[in-house]
XYZ file of N, CA and C in Angstrom:
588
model
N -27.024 65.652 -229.877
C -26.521 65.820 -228.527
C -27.230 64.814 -227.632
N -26.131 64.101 -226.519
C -27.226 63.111 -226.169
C -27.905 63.642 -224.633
N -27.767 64.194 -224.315
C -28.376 65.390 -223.727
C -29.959 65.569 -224.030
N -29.895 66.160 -225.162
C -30.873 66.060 -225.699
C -31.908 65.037 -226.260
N -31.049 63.893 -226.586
C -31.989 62.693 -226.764
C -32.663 62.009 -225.288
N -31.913 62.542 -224.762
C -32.424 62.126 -223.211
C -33.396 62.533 -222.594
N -33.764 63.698 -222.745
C -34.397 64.966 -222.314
C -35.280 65.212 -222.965
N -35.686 66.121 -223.742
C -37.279 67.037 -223.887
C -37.155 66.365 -225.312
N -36.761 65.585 -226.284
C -36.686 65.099 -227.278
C -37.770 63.766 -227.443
N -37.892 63.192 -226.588
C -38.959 62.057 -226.231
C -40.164 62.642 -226.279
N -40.237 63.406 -225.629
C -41.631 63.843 -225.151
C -41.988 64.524 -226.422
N -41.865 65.444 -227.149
C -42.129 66.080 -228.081
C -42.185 65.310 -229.420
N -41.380 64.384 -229.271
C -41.314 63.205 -230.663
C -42.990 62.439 -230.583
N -43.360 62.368 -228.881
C -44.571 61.469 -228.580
C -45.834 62.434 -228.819
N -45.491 63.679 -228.847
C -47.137 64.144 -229.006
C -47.042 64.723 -230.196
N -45.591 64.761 -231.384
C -45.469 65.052 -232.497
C -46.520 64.002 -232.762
N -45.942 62.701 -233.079
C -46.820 61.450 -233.204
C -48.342 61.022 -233.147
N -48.639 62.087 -231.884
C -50.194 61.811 -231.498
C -50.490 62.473 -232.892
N -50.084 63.829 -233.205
C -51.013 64.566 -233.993
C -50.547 63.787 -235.635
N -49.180 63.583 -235.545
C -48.941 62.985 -237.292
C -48.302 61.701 -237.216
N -49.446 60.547 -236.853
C -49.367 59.713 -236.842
C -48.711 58.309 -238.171
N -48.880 58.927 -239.577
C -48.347 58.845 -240.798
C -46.966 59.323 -240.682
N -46.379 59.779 -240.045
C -44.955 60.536 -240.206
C -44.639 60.035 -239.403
N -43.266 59.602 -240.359
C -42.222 58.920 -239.723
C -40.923 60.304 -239.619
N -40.485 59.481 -238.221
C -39.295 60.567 -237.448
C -38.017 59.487 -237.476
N -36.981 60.104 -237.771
C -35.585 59.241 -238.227
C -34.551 60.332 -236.764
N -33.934 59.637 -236.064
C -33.340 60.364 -235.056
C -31.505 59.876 -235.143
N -30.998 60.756 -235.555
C -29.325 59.823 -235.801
C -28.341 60.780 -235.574
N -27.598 60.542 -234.455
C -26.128 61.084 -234.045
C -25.617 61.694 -235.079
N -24.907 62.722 -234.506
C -23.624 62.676 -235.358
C -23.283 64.800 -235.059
N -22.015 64.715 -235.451
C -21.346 65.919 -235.168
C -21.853 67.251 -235.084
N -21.994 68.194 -234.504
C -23.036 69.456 -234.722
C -22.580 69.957 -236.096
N -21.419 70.127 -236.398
C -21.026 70.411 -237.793
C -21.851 69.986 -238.759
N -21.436 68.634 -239.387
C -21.996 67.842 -239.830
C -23.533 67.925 -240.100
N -24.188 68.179 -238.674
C -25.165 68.236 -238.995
C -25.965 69.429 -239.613
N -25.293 70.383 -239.458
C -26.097 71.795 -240.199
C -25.874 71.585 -241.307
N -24.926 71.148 -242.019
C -24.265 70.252 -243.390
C -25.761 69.656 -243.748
N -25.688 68.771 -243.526
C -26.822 68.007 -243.808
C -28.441 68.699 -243.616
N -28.710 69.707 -243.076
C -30.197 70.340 -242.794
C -29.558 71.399 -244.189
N -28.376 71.823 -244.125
C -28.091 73.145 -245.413
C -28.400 72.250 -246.628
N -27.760 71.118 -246.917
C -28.018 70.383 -248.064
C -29.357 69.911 -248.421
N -30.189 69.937 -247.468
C -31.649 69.329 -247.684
C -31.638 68.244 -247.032
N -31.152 66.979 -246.710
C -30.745 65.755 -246.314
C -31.822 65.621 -244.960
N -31.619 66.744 -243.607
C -32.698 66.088 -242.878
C -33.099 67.841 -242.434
N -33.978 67.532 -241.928
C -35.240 68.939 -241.455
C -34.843 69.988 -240.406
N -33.993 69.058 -239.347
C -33.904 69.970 -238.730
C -32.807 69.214 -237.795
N -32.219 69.711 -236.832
C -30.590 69.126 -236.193
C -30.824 70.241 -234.639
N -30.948 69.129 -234.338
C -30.360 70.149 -232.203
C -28.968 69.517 -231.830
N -28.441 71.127 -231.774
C -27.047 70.885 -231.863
C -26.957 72.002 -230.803
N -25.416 71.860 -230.225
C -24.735 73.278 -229.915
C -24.635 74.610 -230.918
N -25.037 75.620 -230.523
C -24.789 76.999 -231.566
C -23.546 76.698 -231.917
N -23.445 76.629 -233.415
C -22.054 77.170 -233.948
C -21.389 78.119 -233.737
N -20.200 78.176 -233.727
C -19.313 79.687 -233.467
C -19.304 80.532 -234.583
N -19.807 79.958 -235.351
C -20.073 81.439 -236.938
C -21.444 81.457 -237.351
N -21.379 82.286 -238.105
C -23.319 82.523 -238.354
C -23.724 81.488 -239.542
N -25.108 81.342 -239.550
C -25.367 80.126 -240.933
C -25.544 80.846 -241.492
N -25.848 80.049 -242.602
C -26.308 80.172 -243.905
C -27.815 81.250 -243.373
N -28.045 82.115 -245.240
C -29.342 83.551 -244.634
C -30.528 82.535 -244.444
N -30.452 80.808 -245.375
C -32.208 80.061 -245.482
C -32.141 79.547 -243.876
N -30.712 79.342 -243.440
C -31.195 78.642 -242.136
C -31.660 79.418 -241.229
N -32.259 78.595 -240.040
C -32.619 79.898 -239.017
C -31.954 78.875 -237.217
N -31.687 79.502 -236.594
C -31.966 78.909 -235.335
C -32.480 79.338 -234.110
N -32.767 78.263 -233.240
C -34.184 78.596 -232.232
C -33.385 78.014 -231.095
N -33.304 79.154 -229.800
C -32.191 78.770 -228.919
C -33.505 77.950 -227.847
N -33.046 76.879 -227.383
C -33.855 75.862 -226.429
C -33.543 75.955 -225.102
N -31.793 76.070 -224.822
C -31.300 76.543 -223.786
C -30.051 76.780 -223.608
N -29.547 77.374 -222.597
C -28.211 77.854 -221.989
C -27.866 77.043 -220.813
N -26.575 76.625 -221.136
C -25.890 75.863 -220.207
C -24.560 76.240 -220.185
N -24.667 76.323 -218.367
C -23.196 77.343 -217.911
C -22.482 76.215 -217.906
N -21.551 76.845 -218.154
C -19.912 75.782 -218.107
C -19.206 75.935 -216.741
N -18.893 74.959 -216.260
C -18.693 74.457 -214.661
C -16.879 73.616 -214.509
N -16.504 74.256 -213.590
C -15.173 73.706 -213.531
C -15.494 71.997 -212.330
N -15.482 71.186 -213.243
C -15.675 69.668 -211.720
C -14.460 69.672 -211.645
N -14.488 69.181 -210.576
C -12.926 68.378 -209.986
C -13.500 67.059 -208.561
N -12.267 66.578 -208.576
C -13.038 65.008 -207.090
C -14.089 66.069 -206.389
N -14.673 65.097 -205.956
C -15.538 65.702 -204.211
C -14.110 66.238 -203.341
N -13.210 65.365 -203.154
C -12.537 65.553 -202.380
C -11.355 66.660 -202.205
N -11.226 67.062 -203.226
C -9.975 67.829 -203.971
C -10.485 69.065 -203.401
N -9.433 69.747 -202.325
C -9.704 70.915 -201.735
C -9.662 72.259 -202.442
N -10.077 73.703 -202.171
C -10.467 74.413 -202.864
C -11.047 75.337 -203.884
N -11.077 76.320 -203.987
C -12.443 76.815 -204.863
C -11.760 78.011 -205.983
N -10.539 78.458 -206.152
C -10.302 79.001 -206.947
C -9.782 78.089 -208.267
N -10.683 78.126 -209.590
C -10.940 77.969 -210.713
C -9.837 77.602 -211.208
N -9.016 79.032 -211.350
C -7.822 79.074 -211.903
C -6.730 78.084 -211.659
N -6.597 78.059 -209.706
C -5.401 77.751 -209.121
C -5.990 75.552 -209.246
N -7.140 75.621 -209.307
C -7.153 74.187 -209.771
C -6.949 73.580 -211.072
N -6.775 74.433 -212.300
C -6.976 74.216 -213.468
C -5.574 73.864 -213.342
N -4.593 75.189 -212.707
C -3.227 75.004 -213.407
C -2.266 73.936 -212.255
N -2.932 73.723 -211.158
C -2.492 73.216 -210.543
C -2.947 71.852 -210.290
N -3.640 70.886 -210.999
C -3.664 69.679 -211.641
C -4.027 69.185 -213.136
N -4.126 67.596 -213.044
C -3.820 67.239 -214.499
C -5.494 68.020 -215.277
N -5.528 68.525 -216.512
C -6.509 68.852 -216.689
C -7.037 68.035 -218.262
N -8.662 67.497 -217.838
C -9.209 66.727 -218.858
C -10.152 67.371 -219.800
N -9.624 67.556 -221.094
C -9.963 68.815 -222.685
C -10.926 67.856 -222.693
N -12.492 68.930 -222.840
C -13.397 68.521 -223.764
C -12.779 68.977 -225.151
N -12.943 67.668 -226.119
C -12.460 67.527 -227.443
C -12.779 69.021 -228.159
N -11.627 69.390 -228.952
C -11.820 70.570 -229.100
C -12.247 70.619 -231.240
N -12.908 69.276 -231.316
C -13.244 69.240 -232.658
C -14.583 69.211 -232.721
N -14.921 69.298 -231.145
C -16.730 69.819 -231.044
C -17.383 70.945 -230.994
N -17.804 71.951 -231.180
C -18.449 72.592 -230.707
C -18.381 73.543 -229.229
N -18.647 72.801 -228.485
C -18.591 72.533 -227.202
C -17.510 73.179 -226.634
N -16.123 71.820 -227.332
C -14.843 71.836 -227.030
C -13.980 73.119 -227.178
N -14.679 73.601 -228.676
C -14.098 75.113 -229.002
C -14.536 76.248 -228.029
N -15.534 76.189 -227.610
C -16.248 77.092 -226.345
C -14.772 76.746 -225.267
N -14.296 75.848 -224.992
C -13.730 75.483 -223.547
C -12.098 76.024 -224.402
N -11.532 75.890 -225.298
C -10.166 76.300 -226.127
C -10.176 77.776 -225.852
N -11.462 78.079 -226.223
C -11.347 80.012 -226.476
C -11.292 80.748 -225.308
N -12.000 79.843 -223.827
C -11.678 80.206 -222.638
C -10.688 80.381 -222.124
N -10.168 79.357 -222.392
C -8.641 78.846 -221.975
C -7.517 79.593 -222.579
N -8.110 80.251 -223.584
C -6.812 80.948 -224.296
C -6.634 82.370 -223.782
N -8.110 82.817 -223.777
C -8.517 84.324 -223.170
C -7.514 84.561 -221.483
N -7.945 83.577 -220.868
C -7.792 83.679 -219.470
C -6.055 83.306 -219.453
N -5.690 82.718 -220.099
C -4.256 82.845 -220.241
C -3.804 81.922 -219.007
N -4.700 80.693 -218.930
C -4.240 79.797 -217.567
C -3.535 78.862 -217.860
N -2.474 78.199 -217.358
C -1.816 77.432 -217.257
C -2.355 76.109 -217.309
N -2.067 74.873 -217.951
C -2.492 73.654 -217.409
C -1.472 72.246 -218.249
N -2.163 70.895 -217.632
C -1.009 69.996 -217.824
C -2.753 69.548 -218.634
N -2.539 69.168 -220.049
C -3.777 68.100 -220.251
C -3.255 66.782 -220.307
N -4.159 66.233 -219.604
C -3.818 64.690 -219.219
C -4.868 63.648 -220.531
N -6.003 64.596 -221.139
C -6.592 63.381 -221.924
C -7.666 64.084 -222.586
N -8.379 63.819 -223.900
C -9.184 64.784 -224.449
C -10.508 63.837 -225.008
N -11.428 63.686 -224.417
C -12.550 63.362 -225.406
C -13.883 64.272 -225.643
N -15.022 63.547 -226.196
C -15.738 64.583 -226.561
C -16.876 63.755 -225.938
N -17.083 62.814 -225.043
C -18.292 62.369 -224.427
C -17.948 63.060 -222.567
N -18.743 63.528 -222.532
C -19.167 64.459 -220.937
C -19.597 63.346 -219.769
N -20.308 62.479 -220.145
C -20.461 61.547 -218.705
C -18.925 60.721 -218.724
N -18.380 60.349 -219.942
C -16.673 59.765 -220.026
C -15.989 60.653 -218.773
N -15.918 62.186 -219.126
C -15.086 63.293 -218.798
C -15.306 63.371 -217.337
N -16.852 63.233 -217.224
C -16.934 63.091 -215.712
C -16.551 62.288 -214.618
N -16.647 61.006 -215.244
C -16.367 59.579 -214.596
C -14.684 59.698 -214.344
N -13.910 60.056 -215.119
C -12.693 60.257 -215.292
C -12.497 61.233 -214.255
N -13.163 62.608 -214.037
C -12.930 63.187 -212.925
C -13.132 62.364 -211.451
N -14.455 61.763 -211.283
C -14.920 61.066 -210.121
C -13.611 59.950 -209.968
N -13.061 59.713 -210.632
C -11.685 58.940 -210.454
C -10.706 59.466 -210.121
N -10.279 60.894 -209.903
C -8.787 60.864 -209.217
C -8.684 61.700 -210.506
N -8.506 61.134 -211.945
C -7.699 61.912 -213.280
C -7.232 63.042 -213.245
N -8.085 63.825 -213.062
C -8.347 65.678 -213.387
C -9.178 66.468 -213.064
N -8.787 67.478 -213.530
C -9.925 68.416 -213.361
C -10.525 68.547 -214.488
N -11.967 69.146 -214.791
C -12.262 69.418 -216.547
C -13.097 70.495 -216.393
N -13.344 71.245 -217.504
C -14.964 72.577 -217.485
C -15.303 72.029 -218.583
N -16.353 71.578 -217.886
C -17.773 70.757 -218.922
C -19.090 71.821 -218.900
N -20.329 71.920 -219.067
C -21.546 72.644 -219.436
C -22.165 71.511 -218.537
N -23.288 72.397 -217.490
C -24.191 72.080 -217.206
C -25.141 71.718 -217.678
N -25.469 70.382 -218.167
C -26.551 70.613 -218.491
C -27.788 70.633 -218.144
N -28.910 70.830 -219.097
C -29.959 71.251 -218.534
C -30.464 69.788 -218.027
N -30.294 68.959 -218.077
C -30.947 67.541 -217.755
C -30.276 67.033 -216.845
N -29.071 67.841 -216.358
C -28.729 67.200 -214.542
C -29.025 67.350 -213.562
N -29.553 66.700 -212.869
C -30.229 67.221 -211.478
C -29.602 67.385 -210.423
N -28.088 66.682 -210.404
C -26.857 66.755 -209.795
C -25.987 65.991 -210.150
N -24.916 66.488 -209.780
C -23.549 66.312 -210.140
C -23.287 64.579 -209.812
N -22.366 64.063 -210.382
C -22.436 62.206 -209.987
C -21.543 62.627 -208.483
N -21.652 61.720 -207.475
C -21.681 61.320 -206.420
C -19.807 62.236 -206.244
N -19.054 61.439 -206.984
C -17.588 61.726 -207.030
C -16.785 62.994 -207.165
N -17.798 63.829 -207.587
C -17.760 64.931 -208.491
C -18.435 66.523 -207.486
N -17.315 67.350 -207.630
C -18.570 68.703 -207.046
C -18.343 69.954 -208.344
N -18.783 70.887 -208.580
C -19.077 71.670 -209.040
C -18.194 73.074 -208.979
N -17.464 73.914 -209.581
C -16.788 75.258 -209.170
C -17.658 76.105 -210.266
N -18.018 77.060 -209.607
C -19.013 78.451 -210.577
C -17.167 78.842 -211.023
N -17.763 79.175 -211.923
C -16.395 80.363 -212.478
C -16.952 81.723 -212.120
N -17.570 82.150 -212.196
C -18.715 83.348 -211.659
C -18.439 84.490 -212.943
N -17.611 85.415 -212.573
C -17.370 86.451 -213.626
C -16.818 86.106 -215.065
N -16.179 84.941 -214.848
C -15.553 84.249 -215.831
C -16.573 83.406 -216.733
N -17.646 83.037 -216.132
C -18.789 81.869 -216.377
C -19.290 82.144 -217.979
N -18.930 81.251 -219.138
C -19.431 81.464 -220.111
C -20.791 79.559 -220.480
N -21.379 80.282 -221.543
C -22.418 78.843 -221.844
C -22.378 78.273 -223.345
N -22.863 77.140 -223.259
C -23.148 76.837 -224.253
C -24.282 76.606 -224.399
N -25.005 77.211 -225.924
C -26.311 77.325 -226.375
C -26.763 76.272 -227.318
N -27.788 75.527 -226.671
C -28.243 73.869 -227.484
C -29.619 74.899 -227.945
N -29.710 74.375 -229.156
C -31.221 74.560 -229.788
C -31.057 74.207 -231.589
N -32.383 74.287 -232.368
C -32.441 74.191 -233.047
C -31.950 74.706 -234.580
N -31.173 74.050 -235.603
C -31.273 74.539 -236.370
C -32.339 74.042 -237.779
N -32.673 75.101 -238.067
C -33.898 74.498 -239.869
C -33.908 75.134 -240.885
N -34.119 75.013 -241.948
C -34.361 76.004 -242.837
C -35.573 76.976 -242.020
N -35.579 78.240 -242.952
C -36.727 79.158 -242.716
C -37.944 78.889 -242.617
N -39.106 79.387 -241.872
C -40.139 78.510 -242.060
C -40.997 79.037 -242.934
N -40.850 79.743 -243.935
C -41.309 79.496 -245.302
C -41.518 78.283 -245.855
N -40.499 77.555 -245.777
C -39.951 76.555 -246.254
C -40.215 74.611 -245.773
N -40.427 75.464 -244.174
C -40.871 74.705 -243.747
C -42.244 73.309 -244.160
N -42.179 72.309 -244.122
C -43.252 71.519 -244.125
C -44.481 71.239 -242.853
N -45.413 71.759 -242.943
C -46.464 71.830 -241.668
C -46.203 70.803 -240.531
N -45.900 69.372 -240.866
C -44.881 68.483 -240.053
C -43.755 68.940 -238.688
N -43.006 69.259 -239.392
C -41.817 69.692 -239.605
C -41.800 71.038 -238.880
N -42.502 72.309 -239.200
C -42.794 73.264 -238.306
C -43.591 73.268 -236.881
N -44.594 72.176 -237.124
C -44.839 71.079 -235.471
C -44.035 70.899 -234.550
N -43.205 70.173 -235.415
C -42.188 69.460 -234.815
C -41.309 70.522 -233.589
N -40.353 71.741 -234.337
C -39.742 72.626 -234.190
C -40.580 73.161 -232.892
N -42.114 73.393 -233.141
C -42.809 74.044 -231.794
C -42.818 73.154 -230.739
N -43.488 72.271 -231.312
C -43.586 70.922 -230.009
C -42.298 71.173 -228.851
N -40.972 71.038 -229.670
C -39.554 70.649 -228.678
C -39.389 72.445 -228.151
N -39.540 73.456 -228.671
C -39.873 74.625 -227.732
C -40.579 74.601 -226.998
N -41.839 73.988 -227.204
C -43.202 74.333 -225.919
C -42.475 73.477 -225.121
N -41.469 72.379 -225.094
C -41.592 71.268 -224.325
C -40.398 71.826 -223.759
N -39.562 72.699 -224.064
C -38.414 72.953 -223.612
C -38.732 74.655 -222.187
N -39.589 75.001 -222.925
C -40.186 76.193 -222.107
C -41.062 75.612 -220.985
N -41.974 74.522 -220.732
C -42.779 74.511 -219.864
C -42.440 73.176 -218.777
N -41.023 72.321 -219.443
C -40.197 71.663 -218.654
C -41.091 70.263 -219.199
């Protein structure tokens, strides 16, 4: 998540380092799927991803880092505040619904039974935004924890009662299993995620 590479991932990689200076850290993109794939297979240690929508595997475990509410943007300029009546009443821009993420924003959308025109679907969030700050659409993206505010173009709608999140944190094998490294590691990006 690049969210996360942005954020409390630096810092915790740097004082991983102080203490295991011999250990090397490999950091590489790629799908939240995918990646529990690859921590289930053995392949890499550990993956910060969005919570999956089904439970893992019994060896894996996961360690929630944080909650991020999902937010309806639309222009700065674009008048009013009901959720609904903006969703169905302009073009609306799908976070990709082959993410994670995206499936969080499908299952909303289906529940609430709202109307909309989608005008365009990807799975990058500053894309989705920029596209809003342009005129495009409207979209419900996740706050995340590493924004300090909204881009300039852009304002914010709470859904309030409606307001669901998405949960970024860790997945690893058990820490049985764990390598003393490796179980560092896992604390480091909690302490660093708990004390900011």
């Amino acid at each position: 998540i690049a969210s996360v590479q942005r954020s409390f991932l630096p810092e915790a990689l740097a004082r991983f380092h102080q203490q295991f200076p011999a250990c090397r850290t490999r950091v590489i993109p790629g799908l939240s799927m995918d990646l529990v794939n690859q921590v289930d297979a053995g392949e890499i240690d550990m993956a910060a991803i969005i919570r999956p929508p089904f439970s893992l595997q019994s060896d894996l475990r996961w360690t929630t880092l944080v909650r991020e509410p999902y937010r309806l943007i639309v222009p700065a300029d674009m008048p009013g505040e009901d959720w609904a009546e903006l969703i169905s009443a302009h073009p609306f821009i799908r976070y990709d619904r082959s993410s994670f993420g995206g499936r969080q924003v499908d299952r909303f959308l289906r529940q609430t039974h709202v109307s909309l025109r989608e005008v365009c679907e990807l799975d990058e969030l500053d894309a989705i935004i920029k596209l809003v700050a342009n005129g495009v659409g409207v979209a419900l993206v996740p706050e995340t924890a590493t924004l300090q505010t909204w881009h300039a173009g852009v304002r914010s709608i709470d859904l309030k009662a409606h307001t669901f999140h998405r949960d970024i944190g860790l997945v690893h094998r058990a820490r049985r299993s764990l390598t003393e490294p490796v179980s560092t590691l896992v604390q480091l990006i909690n302490d660093h995620v708990l004390t900011g």
